Short mmCIF file of C-alpha atoms in Angstrom, two decimals:
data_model
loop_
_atom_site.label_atom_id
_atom_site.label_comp_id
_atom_site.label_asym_id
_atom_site.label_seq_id
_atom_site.Cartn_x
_atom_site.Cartn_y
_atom_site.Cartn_z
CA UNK R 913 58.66 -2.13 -5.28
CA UNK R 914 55.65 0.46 -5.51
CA UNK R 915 51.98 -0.79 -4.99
CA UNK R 916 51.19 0.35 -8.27
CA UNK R 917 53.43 -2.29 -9.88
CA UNK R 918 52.40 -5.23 -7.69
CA UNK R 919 48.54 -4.15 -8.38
CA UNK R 920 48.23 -4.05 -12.25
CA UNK R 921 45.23 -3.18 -13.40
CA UNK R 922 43.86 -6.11 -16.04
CA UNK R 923 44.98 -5.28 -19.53
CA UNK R 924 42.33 -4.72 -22.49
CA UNK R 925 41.79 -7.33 -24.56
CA UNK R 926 43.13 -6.81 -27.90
CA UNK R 927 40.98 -6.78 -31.57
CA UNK R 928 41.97 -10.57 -32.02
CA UNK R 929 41.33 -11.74 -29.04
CA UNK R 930 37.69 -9.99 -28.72
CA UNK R 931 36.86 -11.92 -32.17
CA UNK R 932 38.02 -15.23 -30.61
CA UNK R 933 36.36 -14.57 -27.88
CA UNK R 934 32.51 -13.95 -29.65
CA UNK R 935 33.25 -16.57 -31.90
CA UNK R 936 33.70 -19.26 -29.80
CA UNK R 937 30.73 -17.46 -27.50
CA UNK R 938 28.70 -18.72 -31.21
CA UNK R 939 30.07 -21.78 -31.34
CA UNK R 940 28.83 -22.68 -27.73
CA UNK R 941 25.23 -20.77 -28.58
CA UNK R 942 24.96 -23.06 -31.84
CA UNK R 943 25.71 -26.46 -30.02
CA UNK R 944 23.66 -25.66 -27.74
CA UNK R 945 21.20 -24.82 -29.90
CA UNK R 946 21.53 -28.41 -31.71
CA UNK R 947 21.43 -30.11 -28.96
CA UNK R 948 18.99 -28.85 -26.87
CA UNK R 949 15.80 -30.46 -28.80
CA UNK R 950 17.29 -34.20 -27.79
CA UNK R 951 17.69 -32.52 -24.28
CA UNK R 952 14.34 -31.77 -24.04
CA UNK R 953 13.41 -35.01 -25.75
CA UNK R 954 14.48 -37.31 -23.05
CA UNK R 955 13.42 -35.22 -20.51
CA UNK R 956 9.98 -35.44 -21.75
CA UNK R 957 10.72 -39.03 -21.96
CA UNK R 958 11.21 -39.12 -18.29
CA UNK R 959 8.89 -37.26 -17.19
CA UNK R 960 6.27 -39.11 -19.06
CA UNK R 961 6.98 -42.37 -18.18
CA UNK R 962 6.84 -41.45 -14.09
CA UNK R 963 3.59 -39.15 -14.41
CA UNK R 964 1.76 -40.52 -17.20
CA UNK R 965 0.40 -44.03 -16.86
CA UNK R 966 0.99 -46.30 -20.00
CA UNK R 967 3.08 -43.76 -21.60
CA UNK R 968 5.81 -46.65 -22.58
CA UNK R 969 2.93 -49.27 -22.99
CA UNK R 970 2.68 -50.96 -26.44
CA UNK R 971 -0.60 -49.58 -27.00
CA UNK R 972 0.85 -45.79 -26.74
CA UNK R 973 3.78 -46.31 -28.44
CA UNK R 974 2.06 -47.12 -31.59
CA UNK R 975 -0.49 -44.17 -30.97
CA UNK R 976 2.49 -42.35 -30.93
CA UNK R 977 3.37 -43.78 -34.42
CA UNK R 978 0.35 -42.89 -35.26
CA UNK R 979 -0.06 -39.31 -34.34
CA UNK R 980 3.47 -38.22 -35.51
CA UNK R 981 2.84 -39.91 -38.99
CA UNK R 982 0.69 -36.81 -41.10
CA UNK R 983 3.00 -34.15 -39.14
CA UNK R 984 6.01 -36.02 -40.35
CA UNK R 985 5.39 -35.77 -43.83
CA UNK R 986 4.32 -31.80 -43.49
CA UNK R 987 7.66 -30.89 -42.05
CA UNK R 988 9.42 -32.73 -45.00
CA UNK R 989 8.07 -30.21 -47.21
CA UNK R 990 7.50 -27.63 -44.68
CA UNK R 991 11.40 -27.17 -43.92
CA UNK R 992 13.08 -26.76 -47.43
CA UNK R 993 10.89 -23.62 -47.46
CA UNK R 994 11.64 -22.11 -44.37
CA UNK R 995 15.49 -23.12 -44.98
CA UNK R 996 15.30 -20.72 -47.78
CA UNK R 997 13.76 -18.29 -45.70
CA UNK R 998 10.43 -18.26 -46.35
CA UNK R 999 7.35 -19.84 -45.13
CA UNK R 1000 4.14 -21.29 -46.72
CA UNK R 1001 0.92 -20.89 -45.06
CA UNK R 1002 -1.16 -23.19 -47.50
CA UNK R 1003 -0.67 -26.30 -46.35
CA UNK R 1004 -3.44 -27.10 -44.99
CA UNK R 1005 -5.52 -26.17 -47.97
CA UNK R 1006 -3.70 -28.03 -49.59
CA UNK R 1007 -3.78 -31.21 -47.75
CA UNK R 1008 -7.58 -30.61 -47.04
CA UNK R 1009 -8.11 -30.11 -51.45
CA UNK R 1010 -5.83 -33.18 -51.82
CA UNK R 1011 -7.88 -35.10 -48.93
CA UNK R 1012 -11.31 -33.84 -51.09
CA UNK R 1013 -11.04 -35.01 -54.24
CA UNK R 1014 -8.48 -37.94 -53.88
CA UNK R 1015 -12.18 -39.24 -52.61
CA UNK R 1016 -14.13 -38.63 -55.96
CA UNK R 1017 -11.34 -40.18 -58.00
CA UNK R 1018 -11.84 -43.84 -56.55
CA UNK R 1019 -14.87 -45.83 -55.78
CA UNK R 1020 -17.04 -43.29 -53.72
CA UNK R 1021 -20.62 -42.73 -52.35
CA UNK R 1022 -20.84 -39.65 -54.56
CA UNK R 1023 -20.28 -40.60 -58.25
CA UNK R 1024 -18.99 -43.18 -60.41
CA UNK R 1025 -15.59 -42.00 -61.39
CA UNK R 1026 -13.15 -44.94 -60.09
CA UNK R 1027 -9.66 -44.34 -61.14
CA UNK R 1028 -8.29 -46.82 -58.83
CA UNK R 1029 -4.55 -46.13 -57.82
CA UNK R 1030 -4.24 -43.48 -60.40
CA UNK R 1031 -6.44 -41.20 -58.86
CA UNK R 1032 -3.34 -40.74 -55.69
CA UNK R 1033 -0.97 -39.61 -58.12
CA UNK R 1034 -3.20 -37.45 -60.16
CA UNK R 1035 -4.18 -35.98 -56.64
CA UNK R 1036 -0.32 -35.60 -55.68
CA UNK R 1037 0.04 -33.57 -58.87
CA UNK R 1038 -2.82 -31.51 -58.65
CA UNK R 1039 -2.13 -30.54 -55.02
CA UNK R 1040 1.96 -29.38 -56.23
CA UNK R 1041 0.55 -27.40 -58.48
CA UNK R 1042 -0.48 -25.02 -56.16
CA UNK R 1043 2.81 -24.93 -54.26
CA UNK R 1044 4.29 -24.10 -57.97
CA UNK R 1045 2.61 -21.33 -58.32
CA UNK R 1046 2.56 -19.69 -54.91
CA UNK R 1047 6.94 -20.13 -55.63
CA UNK R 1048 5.91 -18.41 -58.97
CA UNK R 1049 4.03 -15.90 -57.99
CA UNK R 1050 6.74 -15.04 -55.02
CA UNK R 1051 9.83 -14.88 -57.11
CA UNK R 1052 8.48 -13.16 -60.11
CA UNK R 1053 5.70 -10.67 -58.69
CA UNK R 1054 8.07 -9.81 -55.18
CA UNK R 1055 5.08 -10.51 -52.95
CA UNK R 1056 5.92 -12.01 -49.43
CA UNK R 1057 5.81 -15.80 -49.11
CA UNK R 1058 3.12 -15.36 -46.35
CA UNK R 1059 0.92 -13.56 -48.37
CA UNK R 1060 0.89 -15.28 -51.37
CA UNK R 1061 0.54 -18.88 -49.28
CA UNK R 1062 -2.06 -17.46 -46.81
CA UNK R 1063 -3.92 -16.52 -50.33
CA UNK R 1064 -3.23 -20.14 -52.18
CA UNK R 1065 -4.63 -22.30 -49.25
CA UNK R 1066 -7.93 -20.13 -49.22
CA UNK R 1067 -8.27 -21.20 -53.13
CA UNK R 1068 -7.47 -24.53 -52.42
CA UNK R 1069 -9.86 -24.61 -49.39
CA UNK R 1070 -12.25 -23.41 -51.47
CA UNK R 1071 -11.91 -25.71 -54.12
CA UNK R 1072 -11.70 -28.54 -52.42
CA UNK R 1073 -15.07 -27.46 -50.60
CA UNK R 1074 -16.71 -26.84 -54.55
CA UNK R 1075 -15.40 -30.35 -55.71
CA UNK R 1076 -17.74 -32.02 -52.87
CA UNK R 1077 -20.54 -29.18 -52.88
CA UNK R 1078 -20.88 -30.03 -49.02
CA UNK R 1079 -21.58 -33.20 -49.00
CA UNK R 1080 -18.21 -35.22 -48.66
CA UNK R 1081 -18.02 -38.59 -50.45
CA UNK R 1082 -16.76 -41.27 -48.62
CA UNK R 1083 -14.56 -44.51 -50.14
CA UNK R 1084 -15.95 -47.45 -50.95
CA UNK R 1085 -12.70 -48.24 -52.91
CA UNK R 1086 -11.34 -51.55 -50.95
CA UNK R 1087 -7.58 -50.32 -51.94
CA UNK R 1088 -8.18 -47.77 -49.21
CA UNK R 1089 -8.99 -49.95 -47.04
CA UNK R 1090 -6.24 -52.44 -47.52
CA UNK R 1091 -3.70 -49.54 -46.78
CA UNK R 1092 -5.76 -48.05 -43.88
CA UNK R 1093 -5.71 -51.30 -41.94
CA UNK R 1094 -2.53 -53.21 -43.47
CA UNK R 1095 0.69 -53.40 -41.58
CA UNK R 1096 4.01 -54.44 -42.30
CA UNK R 1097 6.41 -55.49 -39.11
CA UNK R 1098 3.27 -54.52 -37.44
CA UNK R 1099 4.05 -50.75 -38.63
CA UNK R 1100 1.04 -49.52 -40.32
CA UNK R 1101 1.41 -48.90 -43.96
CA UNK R 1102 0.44 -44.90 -43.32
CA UNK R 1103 3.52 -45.12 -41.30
CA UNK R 1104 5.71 -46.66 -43.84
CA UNK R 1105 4.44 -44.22 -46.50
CA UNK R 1106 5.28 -41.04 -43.78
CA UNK R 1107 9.26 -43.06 -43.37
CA UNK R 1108 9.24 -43.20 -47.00
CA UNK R 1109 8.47 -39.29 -47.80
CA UNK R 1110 11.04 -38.66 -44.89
CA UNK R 1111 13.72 -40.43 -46.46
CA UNK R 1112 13.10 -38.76 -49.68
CA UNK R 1113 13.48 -35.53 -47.60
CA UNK R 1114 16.76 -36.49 -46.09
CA UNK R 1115 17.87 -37.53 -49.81
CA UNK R 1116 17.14 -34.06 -51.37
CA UNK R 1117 18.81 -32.33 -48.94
CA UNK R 1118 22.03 -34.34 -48.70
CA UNK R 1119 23.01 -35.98 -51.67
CA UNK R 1120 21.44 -33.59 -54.51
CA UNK R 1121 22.54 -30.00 -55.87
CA UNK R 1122 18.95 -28.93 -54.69
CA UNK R 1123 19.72 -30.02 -51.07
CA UNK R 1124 22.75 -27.69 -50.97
CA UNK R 1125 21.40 -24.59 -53.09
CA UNK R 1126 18.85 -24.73 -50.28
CA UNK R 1127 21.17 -23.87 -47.29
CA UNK R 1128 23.37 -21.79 -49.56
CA UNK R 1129 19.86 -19.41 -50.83
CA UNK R 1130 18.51 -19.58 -46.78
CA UNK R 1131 22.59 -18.60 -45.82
CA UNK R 1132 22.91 -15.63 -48.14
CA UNK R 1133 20.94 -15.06 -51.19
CA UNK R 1134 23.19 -12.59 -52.54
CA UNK R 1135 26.05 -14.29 -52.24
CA UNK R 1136 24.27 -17.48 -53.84
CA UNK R 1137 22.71 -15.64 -56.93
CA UNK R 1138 26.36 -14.36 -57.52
CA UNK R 1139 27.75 -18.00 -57.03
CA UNK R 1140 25.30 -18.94 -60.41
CA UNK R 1141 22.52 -20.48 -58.10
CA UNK R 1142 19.25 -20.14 -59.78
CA UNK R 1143 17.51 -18.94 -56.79
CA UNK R 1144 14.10 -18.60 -58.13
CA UNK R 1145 14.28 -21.50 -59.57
CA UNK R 1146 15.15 -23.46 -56.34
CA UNK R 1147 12.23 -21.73 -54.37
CA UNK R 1148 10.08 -22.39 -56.88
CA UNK R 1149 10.85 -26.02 -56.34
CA UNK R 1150 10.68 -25.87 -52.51
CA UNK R 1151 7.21 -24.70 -52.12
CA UNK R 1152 6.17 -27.40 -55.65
CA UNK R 1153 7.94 -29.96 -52.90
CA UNK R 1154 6.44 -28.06 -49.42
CA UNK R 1155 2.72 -28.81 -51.54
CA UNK R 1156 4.01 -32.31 -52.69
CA UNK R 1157 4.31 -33.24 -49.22
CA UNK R 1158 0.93 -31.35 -48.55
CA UNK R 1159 -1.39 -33.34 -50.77
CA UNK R 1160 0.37 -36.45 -49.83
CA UNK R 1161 -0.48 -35.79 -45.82
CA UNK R 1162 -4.03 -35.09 -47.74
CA UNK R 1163 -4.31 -38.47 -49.45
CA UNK R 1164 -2.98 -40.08 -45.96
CA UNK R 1165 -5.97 -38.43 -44.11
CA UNK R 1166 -8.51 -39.07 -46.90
CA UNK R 1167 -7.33 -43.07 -46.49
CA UNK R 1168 -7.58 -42.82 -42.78
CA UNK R 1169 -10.83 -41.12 -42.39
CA UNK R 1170 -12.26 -43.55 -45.44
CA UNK R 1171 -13.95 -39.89 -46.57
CA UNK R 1172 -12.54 -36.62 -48.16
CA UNK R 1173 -13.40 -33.01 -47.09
CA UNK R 1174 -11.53 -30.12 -46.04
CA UNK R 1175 -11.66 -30.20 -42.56
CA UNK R 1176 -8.58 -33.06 -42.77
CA UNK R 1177 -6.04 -30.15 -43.14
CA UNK R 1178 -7.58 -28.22 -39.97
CA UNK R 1179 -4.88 -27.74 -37.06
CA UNK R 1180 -1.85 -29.17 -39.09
CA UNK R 1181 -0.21 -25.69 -39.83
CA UNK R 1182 0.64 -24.71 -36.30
CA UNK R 1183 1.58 -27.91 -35.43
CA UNK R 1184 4.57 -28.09 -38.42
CA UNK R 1185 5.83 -24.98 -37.85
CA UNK R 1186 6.15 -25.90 -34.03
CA UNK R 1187 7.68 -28.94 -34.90
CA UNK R 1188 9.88 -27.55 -37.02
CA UNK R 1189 11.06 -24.41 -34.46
CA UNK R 1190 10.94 -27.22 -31.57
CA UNK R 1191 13.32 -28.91 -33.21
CA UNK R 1192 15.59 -26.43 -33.86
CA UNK R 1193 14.98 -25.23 -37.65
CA UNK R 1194 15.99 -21.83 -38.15
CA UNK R 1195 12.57 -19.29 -39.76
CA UNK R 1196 15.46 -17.22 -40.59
CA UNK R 1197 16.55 -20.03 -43.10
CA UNK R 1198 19.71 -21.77 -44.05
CA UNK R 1199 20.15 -23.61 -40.34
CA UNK R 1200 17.77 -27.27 -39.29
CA UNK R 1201 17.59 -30.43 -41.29
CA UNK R 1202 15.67 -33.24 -41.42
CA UNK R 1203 17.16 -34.73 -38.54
CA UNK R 1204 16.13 -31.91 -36.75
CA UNK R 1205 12.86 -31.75 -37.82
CA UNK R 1206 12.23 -35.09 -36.91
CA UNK R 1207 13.03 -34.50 -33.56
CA UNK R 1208 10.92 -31.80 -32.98
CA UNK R 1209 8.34 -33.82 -34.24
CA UNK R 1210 8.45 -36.56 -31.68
CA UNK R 1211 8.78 -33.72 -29.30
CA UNK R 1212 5.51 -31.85 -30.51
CA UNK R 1213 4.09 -35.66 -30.77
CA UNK R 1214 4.83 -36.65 -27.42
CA UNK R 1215 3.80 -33.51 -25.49
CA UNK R 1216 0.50 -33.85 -27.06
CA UNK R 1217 0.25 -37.41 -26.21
CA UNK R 1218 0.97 -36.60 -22.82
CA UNK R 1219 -1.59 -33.73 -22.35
CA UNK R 1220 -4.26 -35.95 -23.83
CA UNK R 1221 -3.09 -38.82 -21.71
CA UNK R 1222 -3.84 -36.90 -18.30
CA UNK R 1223 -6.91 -34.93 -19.75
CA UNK R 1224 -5.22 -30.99 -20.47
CA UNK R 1225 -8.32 -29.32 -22.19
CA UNK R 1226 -7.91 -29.21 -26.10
CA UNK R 1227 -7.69 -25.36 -25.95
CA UNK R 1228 -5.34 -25.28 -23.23
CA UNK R 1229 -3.29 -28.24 -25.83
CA UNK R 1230 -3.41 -24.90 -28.12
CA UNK R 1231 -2.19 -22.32 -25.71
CA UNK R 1232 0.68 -24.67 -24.46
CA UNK R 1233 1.36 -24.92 -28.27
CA UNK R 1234 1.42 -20.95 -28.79
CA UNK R 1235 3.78 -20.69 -25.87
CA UNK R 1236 6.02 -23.89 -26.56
CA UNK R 1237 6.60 -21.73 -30.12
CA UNK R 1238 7.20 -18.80 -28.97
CA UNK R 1239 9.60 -19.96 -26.36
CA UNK R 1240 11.08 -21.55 -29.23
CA UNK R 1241 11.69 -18.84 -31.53
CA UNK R 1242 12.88 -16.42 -28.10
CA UNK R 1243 15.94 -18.99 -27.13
CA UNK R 1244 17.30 -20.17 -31.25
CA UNK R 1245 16.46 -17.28 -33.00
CA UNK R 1246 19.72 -14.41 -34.19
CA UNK R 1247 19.27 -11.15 -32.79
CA UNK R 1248 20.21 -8.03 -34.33
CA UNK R 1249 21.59 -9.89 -38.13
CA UNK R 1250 18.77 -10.90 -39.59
CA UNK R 1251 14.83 -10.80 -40.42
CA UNK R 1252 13.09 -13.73 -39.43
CA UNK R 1253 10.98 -14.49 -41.84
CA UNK R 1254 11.95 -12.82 -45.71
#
């Protein structure tokens, strides 16, 4: 028998086999992107609870509760419009206009307006207003969700800062109170309210048409506007529900500071969209959930508990932050299909 025959060079692999082959080479890339956040989760987990002191202690666990509470109600909003592919930068204007004059509507050191519990959901529907029109503006005038958003917050910002003319009011309104310091299964309220604006989250995007026109717009928005999806419809209702969630992390603030000013929605921005990339959210939309923006949460949560725990400078908390996201973005995001953010 010649050499040649025993030695046969490895044979090409055919047009079938190469698409197999990359698209089980996705499949593995996507699971691992899924599961990766709980990954790093536990190990964090571990590592915390042999280098920190007290990390698993009662009295951290509930500062945990604590801490993730605001952030947990921003990514609720926060991730129906990224998974359409956009992004909104006005949160925290939002939250901090929401957090202002959610303060001047109940009993107050500044004047004598006292609407009681009315003034949270006047507040609530003042602050979606602005989401409604930054979708508005978007879909009708073409102008890039950053833009528009990075635009809104300054006007809310700067109304919320006219509303108190410097001089924040703070609550004298004993309903504030009650909520600040009542519990329920020793749970906070605030905590209960943040649970209760995540579940509403989880219900939107599962069990109503909105939920799936969502994924479908963030997929392909083509292919969904040719389906009969009213796609600026449904972002205009993502970034109304993005702001929803905004002035309701405002009101939460405003009842846990017991005074309403702008400063409330400071640092919250970075921190959601970290979360929200942590935990595995795709900013080229159509790919996260609410499950996985929860678990970015506790992730974001519980490395910042853990740098404060063993004394990490707060600007050195930021630069960890700005590298954590980055990171992030680097190991989940598509190369080469699509543009990250629309």
């Amino acid at each position: 028998m010649r050499e040649e025959s025993i030695c046969k060079a490895p044979q090409a692999k055919t047009i079938a086999e190469e698409f197999v082959d990359r698209i089980n080479a996705e499949r593995r890339r996507e699971h691992l992107v899924r599961t990766a956040p709980l990954i790093v989760l536990i190990a964090l987990a571990l590592l915390g609870s042999v280098f920190v002191e007290g990390f698993f202690g009662l009295a951290n666990l509930r500062n945990l509760l604590n801490q993730s509470s605001i952030p947990l109600v921003l990514v609720t909003g926060l991730a129906f419009v990224i998974l359409v592919g956009s992004i909104d930068l006005s949160i925290e204007g939002v939250m901090g206009f929401s957090g202002s004059i959610v303060t001047l509507m109940v009993a107050n050191s500044k004047n004598a307006m006292d609407l009681g519990f009315w003034a949270i959901p006047i507040t609530i529907a003042a602050g979606t207003l602005f989401g409604a029109l930054s979708g508005l503006l978007h879909v009708k005038l073409r102008i890039p969700s950053f833009i528009v958003t990075f635009g809104m917050g300054s006007v809310a910002t700067g109304l919320g800062v006219l509303s108190y003319r410097g001089m924040p009011a703070t609550v004298t309104d004993p309903l504030f109170a009650s909520i600040a310091q009542g519990s329920f299964l020793h749970i906070p309220y605030l905590n209960w309210i943040a649970l209760l604006v995540f579940g509403a989250g989880c219900f939107l995007q599962n069990s109503t048409a909105f939920g799936r026109a969502v994924y479908a717009i963030g997929d392909n928005e083509a292919v969904a506007r040719s389906n009969g999806i009213r796609v600026d419809r449904v972002k205009i209702e993502a970034f109304a529900w993005c702001a929803c969630c905004a002035a309701i992390a405002g009101v939460l603030g405003a009842i846990r500071l017991n005074r309403g000013e702008v400063i409330i929605g400071k640092d919250n921005l970075f921190t959601t969209i970290t979360a929200l990339v942590v935990g595995g959210v795709s900013l080229a939309g159509g790919s996260g959930g609410m499950f996985r923006a929860l678990v970015g949460v506790v992730i974001v949560t519980v490395i910042q508990n853990c740098m404060i725990l063993i004394g990490v400078d707060p600007y050195k908390q930021e630069a960890i932050k700005g590298v954590i996201i980055i990171l992030a973005v680097a190991l989940s995001v598509s190369r080469g299909r699509r543009v990250v953010v629309k």
